[in-house]
Short mmCIF file of N, CA and C and ligand atoms in Angstrom, two decimals:
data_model
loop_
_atom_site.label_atom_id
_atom_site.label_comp_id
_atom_site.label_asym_id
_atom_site.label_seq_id
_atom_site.Cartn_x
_atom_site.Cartn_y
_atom_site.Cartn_z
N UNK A 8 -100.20 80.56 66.50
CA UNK A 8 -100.47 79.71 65.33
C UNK A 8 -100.65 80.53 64.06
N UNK A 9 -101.06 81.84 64.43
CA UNK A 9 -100.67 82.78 62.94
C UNK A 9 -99.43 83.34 62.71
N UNK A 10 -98.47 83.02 63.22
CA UNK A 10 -96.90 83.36 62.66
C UNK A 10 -97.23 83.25 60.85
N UNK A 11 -96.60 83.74 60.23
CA UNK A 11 -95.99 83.60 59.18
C UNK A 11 -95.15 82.20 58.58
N UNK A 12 -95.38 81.62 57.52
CA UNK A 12 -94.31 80.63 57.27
C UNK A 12 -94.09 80.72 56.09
N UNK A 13 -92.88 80.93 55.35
CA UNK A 13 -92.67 81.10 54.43
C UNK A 13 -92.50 79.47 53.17
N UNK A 14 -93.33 79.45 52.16
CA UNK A 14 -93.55 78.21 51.57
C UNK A 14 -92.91 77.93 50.20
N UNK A 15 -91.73 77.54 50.45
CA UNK A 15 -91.21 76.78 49.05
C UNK A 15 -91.79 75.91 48.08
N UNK A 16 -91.56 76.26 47.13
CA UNK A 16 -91.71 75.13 46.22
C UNK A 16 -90.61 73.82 45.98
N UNK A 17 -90.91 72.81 45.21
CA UNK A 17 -90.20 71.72 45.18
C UNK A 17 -89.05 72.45 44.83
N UNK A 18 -88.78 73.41 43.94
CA UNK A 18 -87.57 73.52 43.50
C UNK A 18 -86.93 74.78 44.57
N UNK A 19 -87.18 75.00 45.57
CA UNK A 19 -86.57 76.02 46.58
C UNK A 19 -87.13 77.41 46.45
N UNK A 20 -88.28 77.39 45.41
CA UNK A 20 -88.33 78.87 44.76
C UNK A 20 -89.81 79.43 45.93
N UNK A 21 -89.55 80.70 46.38
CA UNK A 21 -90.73 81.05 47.67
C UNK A 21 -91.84 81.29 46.50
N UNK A 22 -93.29 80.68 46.77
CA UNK A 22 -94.32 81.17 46.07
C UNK A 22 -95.51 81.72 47.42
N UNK A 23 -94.97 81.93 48.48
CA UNK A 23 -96.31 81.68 49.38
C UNK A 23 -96.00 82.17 50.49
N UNK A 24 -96.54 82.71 51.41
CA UNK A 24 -96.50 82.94 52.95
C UNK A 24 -97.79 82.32 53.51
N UNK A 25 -97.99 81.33 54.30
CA UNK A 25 -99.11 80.97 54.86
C UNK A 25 -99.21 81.03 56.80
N UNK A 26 -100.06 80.62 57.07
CA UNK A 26 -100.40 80.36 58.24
C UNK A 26 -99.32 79.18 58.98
N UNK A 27 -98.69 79.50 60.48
CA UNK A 27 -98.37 78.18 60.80
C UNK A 27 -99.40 76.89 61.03
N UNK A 28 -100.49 77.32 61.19
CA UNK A 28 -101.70 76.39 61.20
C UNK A 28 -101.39 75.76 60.07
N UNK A 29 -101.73 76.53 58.49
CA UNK A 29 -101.78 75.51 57.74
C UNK A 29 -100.42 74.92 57.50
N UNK A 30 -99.17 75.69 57.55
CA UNK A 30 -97.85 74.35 57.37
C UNK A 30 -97.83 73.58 58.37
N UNK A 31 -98.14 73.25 59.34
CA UNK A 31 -98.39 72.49 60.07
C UNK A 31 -99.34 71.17 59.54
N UNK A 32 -100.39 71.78 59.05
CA UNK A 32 -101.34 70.78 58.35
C UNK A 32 -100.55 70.25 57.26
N UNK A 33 -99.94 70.99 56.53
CA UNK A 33 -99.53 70.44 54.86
C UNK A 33 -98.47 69.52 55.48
N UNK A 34 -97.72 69.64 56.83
CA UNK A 34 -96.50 68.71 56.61
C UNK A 34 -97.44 67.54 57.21
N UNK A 35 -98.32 67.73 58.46
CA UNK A 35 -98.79 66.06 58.42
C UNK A 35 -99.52 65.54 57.76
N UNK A 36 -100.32 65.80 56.34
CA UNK A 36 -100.23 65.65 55.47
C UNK A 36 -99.36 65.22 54.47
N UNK A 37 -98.06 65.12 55.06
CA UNK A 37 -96.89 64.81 53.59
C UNK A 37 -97.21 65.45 52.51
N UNK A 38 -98.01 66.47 52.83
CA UNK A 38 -97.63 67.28 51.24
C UNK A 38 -96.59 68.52 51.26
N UNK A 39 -95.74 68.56 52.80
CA UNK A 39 -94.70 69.56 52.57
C UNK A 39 -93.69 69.09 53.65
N UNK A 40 -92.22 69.76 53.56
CA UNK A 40 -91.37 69.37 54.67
C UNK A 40 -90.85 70.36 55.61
N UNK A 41 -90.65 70.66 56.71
CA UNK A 41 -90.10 71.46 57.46
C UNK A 41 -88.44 72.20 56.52
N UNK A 42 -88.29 73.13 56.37
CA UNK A 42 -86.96 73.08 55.82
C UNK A 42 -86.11 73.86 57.22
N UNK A 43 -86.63 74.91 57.95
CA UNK A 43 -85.99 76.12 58.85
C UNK A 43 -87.36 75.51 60.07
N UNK A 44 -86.57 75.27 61.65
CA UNK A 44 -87.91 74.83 62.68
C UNK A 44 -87.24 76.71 63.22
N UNK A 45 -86.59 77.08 64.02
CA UNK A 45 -86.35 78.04 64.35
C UNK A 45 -87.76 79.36 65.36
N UNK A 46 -88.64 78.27 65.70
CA UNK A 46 -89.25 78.26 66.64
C UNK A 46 -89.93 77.58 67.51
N UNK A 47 -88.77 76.57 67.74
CA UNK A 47 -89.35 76.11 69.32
C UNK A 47 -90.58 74.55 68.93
N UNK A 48 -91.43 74.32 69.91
CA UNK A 48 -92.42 73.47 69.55
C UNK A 48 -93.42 73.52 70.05
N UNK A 49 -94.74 72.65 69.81
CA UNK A 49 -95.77 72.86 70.32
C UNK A 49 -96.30 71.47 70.59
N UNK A 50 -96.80 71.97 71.69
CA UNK A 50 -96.98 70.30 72.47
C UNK A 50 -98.48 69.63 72.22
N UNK A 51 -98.72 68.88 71.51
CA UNK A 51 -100.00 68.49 72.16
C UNK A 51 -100.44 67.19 72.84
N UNK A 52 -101.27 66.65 72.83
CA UNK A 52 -102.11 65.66 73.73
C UNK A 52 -100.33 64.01 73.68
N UNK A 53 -100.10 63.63 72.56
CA UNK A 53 -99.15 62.82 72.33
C UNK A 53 -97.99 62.97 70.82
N UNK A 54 -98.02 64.43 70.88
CA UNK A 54 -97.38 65.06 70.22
C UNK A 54 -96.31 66.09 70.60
N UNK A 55 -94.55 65.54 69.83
CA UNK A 55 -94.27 67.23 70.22
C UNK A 55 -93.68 67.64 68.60
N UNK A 56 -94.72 68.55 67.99
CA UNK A 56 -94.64 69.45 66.86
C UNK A 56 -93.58 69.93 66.48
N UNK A 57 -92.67 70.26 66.08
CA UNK A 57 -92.09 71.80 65.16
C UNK A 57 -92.81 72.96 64.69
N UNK A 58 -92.08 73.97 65.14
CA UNK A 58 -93.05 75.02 64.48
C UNK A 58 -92.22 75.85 63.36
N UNK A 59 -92.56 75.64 62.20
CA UNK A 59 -91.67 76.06 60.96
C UNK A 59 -91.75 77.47 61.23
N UNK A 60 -90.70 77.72 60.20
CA UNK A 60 -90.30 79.28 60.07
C UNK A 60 -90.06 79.09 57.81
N UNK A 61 -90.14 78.21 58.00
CA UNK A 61 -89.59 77.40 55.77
C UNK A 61 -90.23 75.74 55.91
N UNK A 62 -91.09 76.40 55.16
CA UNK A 62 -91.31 74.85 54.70
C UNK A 62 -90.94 74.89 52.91
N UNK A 63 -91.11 73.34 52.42
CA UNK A 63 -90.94 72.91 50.83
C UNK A 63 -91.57 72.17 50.81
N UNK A 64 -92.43 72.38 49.70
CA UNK A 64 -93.66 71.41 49.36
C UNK A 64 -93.26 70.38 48.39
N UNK A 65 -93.58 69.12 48.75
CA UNK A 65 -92.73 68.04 48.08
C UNK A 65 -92.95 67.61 46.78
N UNK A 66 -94.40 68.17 46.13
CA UNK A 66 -94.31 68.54 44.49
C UNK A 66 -94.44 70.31 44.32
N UNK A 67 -94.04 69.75 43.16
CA UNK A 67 -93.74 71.42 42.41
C UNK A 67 -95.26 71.55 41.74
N UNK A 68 -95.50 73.04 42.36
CA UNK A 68 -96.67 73.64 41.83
C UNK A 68 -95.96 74.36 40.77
N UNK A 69 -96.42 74.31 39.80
CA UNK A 69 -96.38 75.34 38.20
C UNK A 69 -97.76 76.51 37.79
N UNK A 70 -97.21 77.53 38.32
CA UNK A 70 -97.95 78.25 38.32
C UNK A 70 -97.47 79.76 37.16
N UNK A 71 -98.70 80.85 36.82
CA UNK A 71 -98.09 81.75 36.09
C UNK A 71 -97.17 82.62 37.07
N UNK A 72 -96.43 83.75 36.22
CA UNK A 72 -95.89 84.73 36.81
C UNK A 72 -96.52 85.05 37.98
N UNK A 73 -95.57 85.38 39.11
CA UNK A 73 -96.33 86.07 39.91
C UNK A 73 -96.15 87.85 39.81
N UNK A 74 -97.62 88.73 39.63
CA UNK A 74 -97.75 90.27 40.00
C UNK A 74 -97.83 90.93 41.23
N UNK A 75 -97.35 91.81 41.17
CA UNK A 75 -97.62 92.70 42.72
C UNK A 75 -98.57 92.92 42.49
N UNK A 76 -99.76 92.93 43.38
CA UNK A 76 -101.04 93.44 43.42
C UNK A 76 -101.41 94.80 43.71
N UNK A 77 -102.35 95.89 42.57
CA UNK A 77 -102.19 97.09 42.65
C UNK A 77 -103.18 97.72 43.77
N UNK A 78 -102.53 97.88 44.75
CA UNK A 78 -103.54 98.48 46.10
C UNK A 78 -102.47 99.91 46.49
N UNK A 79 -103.50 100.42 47.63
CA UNK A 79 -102.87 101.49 47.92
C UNK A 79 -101.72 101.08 48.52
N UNK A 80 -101.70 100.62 49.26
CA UNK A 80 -100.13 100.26 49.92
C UNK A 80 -99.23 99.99 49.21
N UNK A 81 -99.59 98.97 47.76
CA UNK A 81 -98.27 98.66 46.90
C UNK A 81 -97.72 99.91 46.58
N UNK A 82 -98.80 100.43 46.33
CA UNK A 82 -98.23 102.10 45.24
C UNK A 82 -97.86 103.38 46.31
N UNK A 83 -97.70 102.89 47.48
CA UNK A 83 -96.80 103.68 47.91
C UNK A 83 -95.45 103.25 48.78
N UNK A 84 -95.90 101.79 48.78
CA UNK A 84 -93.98 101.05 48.93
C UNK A 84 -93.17 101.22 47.48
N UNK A 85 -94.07 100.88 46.35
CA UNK A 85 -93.32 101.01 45.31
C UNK A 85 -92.47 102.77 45.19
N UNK A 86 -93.26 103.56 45.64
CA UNK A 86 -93.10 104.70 45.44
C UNK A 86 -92.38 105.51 46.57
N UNK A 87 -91.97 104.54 48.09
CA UNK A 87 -90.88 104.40 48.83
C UNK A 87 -91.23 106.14 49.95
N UNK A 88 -92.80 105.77 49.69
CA UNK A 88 -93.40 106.66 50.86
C UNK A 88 -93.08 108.02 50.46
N UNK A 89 -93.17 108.34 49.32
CA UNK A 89 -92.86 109.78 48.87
C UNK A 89 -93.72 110.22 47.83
N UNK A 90 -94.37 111.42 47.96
CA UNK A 90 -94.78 112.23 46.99
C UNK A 90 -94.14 112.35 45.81
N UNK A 91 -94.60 112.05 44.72
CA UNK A 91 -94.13 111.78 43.25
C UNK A 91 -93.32 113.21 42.39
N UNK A 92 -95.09 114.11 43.30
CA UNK A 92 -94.41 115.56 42.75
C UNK A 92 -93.65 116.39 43.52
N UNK A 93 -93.30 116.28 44.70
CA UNK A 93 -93.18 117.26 45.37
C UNK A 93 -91.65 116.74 45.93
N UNK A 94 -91.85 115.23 46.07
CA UNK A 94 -90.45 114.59 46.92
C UNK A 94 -90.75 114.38 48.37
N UNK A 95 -92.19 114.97 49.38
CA UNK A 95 -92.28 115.54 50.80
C UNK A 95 -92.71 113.49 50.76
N UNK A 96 -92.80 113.55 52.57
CA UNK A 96 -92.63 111.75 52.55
C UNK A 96 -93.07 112.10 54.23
N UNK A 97 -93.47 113.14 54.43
CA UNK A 97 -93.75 113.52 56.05
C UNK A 97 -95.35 113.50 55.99
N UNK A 98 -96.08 113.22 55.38
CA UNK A 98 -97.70 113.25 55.38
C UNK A 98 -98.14 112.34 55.30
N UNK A 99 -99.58 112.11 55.38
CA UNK A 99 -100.43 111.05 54.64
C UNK A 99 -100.34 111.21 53.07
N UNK A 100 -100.27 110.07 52.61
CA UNK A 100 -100.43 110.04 51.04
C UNK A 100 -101.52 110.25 50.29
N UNK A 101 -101.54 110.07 48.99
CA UNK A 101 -102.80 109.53 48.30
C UNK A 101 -102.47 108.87 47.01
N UNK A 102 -103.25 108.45 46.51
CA UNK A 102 -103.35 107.49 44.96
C UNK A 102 -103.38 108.77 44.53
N UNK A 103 -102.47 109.33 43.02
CA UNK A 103 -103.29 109.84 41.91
C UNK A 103 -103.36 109.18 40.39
N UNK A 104 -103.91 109.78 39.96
CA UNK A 104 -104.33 108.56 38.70
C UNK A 104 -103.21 109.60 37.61
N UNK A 105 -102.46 109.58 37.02
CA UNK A 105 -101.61 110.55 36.09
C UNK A 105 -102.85 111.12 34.83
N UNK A 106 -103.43 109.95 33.98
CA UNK A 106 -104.45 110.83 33.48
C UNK A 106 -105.73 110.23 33.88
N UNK A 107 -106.50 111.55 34.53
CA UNK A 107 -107.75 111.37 35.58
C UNK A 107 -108.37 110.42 35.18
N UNK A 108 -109.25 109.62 35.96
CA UNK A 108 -110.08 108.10 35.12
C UNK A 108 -111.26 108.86 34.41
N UNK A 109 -111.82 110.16 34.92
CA UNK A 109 -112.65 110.97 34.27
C UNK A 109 -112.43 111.26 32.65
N UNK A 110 -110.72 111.17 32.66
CA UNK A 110 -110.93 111.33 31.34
C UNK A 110 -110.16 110.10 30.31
N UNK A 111 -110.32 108.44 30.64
CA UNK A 111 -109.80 107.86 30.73
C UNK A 111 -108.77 107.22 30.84
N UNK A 112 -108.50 107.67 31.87
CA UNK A 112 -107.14 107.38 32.60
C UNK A 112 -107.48 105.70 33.14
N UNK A 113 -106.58 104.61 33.52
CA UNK A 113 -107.13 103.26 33.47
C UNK A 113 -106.53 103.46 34.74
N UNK A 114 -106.91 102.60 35.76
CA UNK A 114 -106.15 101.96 37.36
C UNK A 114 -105.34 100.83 36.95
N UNK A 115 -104.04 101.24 36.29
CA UNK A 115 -103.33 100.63 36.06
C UNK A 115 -101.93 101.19 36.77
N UNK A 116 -100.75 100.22 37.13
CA UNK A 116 -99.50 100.61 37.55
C UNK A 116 -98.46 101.62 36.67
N UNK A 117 -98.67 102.19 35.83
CA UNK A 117 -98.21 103.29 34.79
C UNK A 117 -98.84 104.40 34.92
N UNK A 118 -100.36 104.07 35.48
CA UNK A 118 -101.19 105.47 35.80
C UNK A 118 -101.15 105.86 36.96
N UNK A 119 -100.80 105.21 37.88
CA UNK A 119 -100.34 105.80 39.22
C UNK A 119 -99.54 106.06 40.61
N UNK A 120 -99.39 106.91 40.78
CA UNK A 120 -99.03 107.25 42.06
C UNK A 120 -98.80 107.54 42.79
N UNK A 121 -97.69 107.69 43.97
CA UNK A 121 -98.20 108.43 45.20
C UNK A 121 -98.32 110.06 45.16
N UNK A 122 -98.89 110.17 45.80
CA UNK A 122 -99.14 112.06 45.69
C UNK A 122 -99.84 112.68 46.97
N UNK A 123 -99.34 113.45 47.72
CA UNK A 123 -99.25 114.42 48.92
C UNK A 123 -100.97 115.20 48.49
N UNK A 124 -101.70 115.26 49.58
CA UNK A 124 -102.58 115.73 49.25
C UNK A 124 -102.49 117.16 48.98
N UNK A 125 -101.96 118.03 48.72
CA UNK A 125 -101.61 119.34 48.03
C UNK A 125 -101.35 119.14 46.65
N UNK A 126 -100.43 117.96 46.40
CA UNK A 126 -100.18 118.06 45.13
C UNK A 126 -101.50 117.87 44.65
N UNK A 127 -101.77 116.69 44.74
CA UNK A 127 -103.28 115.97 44.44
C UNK A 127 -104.28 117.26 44.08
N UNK A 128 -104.24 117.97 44.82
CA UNK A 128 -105.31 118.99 45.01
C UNK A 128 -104.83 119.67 43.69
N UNK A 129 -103.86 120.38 43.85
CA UNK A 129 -103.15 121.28 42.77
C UNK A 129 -103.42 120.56 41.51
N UNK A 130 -102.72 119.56 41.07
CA UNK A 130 -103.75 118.74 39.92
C UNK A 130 -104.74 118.68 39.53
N UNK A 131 -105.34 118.69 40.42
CA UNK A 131 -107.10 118.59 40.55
C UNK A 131 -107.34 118.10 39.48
N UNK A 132 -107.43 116.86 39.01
CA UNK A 132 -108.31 116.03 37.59
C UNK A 132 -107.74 116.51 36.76
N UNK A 133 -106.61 117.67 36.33
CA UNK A 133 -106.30 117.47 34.99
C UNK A 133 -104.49 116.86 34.65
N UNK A 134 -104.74 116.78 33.23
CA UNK A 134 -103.61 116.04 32.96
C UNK A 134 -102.65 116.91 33.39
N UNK A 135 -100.89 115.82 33.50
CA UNK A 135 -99.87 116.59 34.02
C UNK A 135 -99.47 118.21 32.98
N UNK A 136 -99.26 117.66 31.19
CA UNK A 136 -98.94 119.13 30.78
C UNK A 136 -100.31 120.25 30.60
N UNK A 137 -101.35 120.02 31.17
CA UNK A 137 -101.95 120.98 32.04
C UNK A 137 -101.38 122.13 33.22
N UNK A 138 -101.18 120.97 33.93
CA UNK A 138 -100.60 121.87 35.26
C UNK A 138 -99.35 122.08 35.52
N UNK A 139 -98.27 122.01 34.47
CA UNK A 139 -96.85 122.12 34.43
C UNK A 139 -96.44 121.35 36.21
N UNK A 140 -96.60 120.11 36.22
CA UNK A 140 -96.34 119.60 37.12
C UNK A 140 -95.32 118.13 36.48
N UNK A 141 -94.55 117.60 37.19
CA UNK A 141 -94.03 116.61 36.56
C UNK A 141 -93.05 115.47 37.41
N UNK A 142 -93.42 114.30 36.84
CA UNK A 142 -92.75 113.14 37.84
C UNK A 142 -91.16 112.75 37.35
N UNK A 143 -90.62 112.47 38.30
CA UNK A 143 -89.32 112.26 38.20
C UNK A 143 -88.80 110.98 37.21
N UNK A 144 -89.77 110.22 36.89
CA UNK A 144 -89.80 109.04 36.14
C UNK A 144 -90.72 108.07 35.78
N UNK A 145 -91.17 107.82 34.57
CA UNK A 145 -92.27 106.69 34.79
C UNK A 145 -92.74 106.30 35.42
N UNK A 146 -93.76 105.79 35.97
CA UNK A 146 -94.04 104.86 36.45
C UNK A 146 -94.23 103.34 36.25
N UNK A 147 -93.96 102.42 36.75
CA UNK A 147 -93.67 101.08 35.92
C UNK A 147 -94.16 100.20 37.41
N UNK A 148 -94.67 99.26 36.98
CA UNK A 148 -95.18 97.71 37.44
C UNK A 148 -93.97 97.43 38.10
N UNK A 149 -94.55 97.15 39.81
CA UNK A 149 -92.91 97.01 40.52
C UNK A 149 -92.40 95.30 40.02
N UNK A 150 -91.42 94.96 39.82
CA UNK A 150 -90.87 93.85 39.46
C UNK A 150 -91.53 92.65 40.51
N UNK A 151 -91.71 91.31 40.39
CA UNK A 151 -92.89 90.35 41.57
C UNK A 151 -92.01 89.35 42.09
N UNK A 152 -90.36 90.26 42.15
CA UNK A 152 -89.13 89.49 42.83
C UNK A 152 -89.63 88.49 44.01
N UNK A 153 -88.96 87.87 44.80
CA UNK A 153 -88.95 87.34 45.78
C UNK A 153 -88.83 87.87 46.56
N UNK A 154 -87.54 88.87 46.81
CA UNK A 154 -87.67 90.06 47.77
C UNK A 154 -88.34 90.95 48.08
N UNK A 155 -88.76 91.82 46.64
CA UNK A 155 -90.03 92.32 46.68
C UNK A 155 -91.16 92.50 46.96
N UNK A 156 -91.81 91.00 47.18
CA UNK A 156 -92.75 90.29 47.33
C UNK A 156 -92.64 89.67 49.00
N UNK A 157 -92.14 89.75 49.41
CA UNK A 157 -91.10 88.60 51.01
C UNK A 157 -90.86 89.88 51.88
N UNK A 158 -89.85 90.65 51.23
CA UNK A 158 -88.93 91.17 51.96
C UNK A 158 -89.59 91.81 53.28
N UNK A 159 -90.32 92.08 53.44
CA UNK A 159 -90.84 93.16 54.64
C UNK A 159 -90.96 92.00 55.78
N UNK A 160 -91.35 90.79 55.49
CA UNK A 160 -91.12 90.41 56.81
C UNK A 160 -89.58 89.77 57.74
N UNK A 161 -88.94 90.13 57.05
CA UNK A 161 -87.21 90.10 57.58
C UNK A 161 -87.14 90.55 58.55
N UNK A 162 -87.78 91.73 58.74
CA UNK A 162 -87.62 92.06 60.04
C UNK A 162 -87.62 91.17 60.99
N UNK A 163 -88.95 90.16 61.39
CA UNK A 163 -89.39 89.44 61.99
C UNK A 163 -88.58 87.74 62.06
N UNK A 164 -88.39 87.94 60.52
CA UNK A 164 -88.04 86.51 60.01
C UNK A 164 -86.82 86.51 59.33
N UNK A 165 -85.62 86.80 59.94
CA UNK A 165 -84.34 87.29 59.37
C UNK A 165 -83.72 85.94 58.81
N UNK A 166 -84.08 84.71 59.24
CA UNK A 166 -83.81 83.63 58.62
C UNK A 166 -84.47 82.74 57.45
N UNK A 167 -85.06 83.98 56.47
CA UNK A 167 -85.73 83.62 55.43
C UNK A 167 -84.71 84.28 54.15
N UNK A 168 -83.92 85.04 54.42
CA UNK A 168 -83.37 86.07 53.52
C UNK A 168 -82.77 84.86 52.45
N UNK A 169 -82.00 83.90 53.39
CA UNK A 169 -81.28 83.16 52.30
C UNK A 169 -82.17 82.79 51.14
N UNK A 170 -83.40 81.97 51.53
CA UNK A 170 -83.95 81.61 51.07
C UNK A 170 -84.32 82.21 49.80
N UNK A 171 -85.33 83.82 49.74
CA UNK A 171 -85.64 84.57 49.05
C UNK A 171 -84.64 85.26 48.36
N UNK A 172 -83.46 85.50 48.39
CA UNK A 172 -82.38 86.10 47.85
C UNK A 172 -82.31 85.59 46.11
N UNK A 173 -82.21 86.36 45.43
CA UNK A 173 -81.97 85.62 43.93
C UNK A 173 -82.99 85.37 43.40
N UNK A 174 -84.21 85.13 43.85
CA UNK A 174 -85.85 84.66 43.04
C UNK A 174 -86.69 85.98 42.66
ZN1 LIG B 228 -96.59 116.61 46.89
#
């Protein structure tokens, strides 16, 4: 009942991954529709269920932009599991902040990211033209695509791609 379900909006656009528990609830509710069943069913007492894989919710939520949220994990998918300075992608990572928060540097997506704990070290708190060290490119706010945002569970859920493709 914790599968993944991926949740449309009225207009086809993915805003959501929830629980099959709750699409289950929202469709007998009529507040959403099965769009993809693609797993099977679930039986109960005088019930036989669908178990979504896409639902569409039958009004349109209007909501703001959606952001990638800045955690350690974003900032090192964004950064595609590689050391910023070095290029190495065989270690544990770390956050670095580009200019130290010590010397107000902000935890923002421009101020950071991934870095090999050697580099990290080698930096040690000071700014980059300090330590003649240097990143291959900006850093920038990963885009809050559909794919972007979706994509990792394809693996699992290869019949969502259509869906998310283009948003
Ligand atoms: Zn490194």
């Amino acid at each position: 009942m914790n599968e993944p379900v991926l949740v449309l909006n009225a207009n086809f656009e993915p805003i959501n991954v929830c629980s099959m528990r709750r699409a289950i609830g929202l469709i007998l509710q009529d507040k959403a529709a099965m769009v993809v069943n693609g797993r099977g069913h679930i039986h109960t007492i005088n019930q036989l269920l669908p178990r979504p894989s896409v639902i569409r919710l039958e009004y349109m939520i209007h909501r703001p932009r959606p952001r990638v949220k800045l955690t350690r994990r974003e900032v090192f998918r964004r950064d595609n599991y590689t050391c910023q300075y070095c290029g190495r992608r065989d270690i544990p990572l770390t956050v670095d902040h580009i200019t130290p928060k010590r010397l107000g540097g902000q935890h923002i997506w421009t101020n950071v990211v991934a870095a090999c704990p050697t580099c990290n070290h080698r930096k040690g708190g000071r700014k980059l033209n300090e330590v003649q060290m240097k990143l291959p490119h900006a850093p920038k706010e990963p885009p809050a695509s559909a794919f972007y945002m979706y994509g990792r569970h394809l693996k699992e859920n290869g019949e969502w791609e259509q869906f998310i493709t283009g948003w």
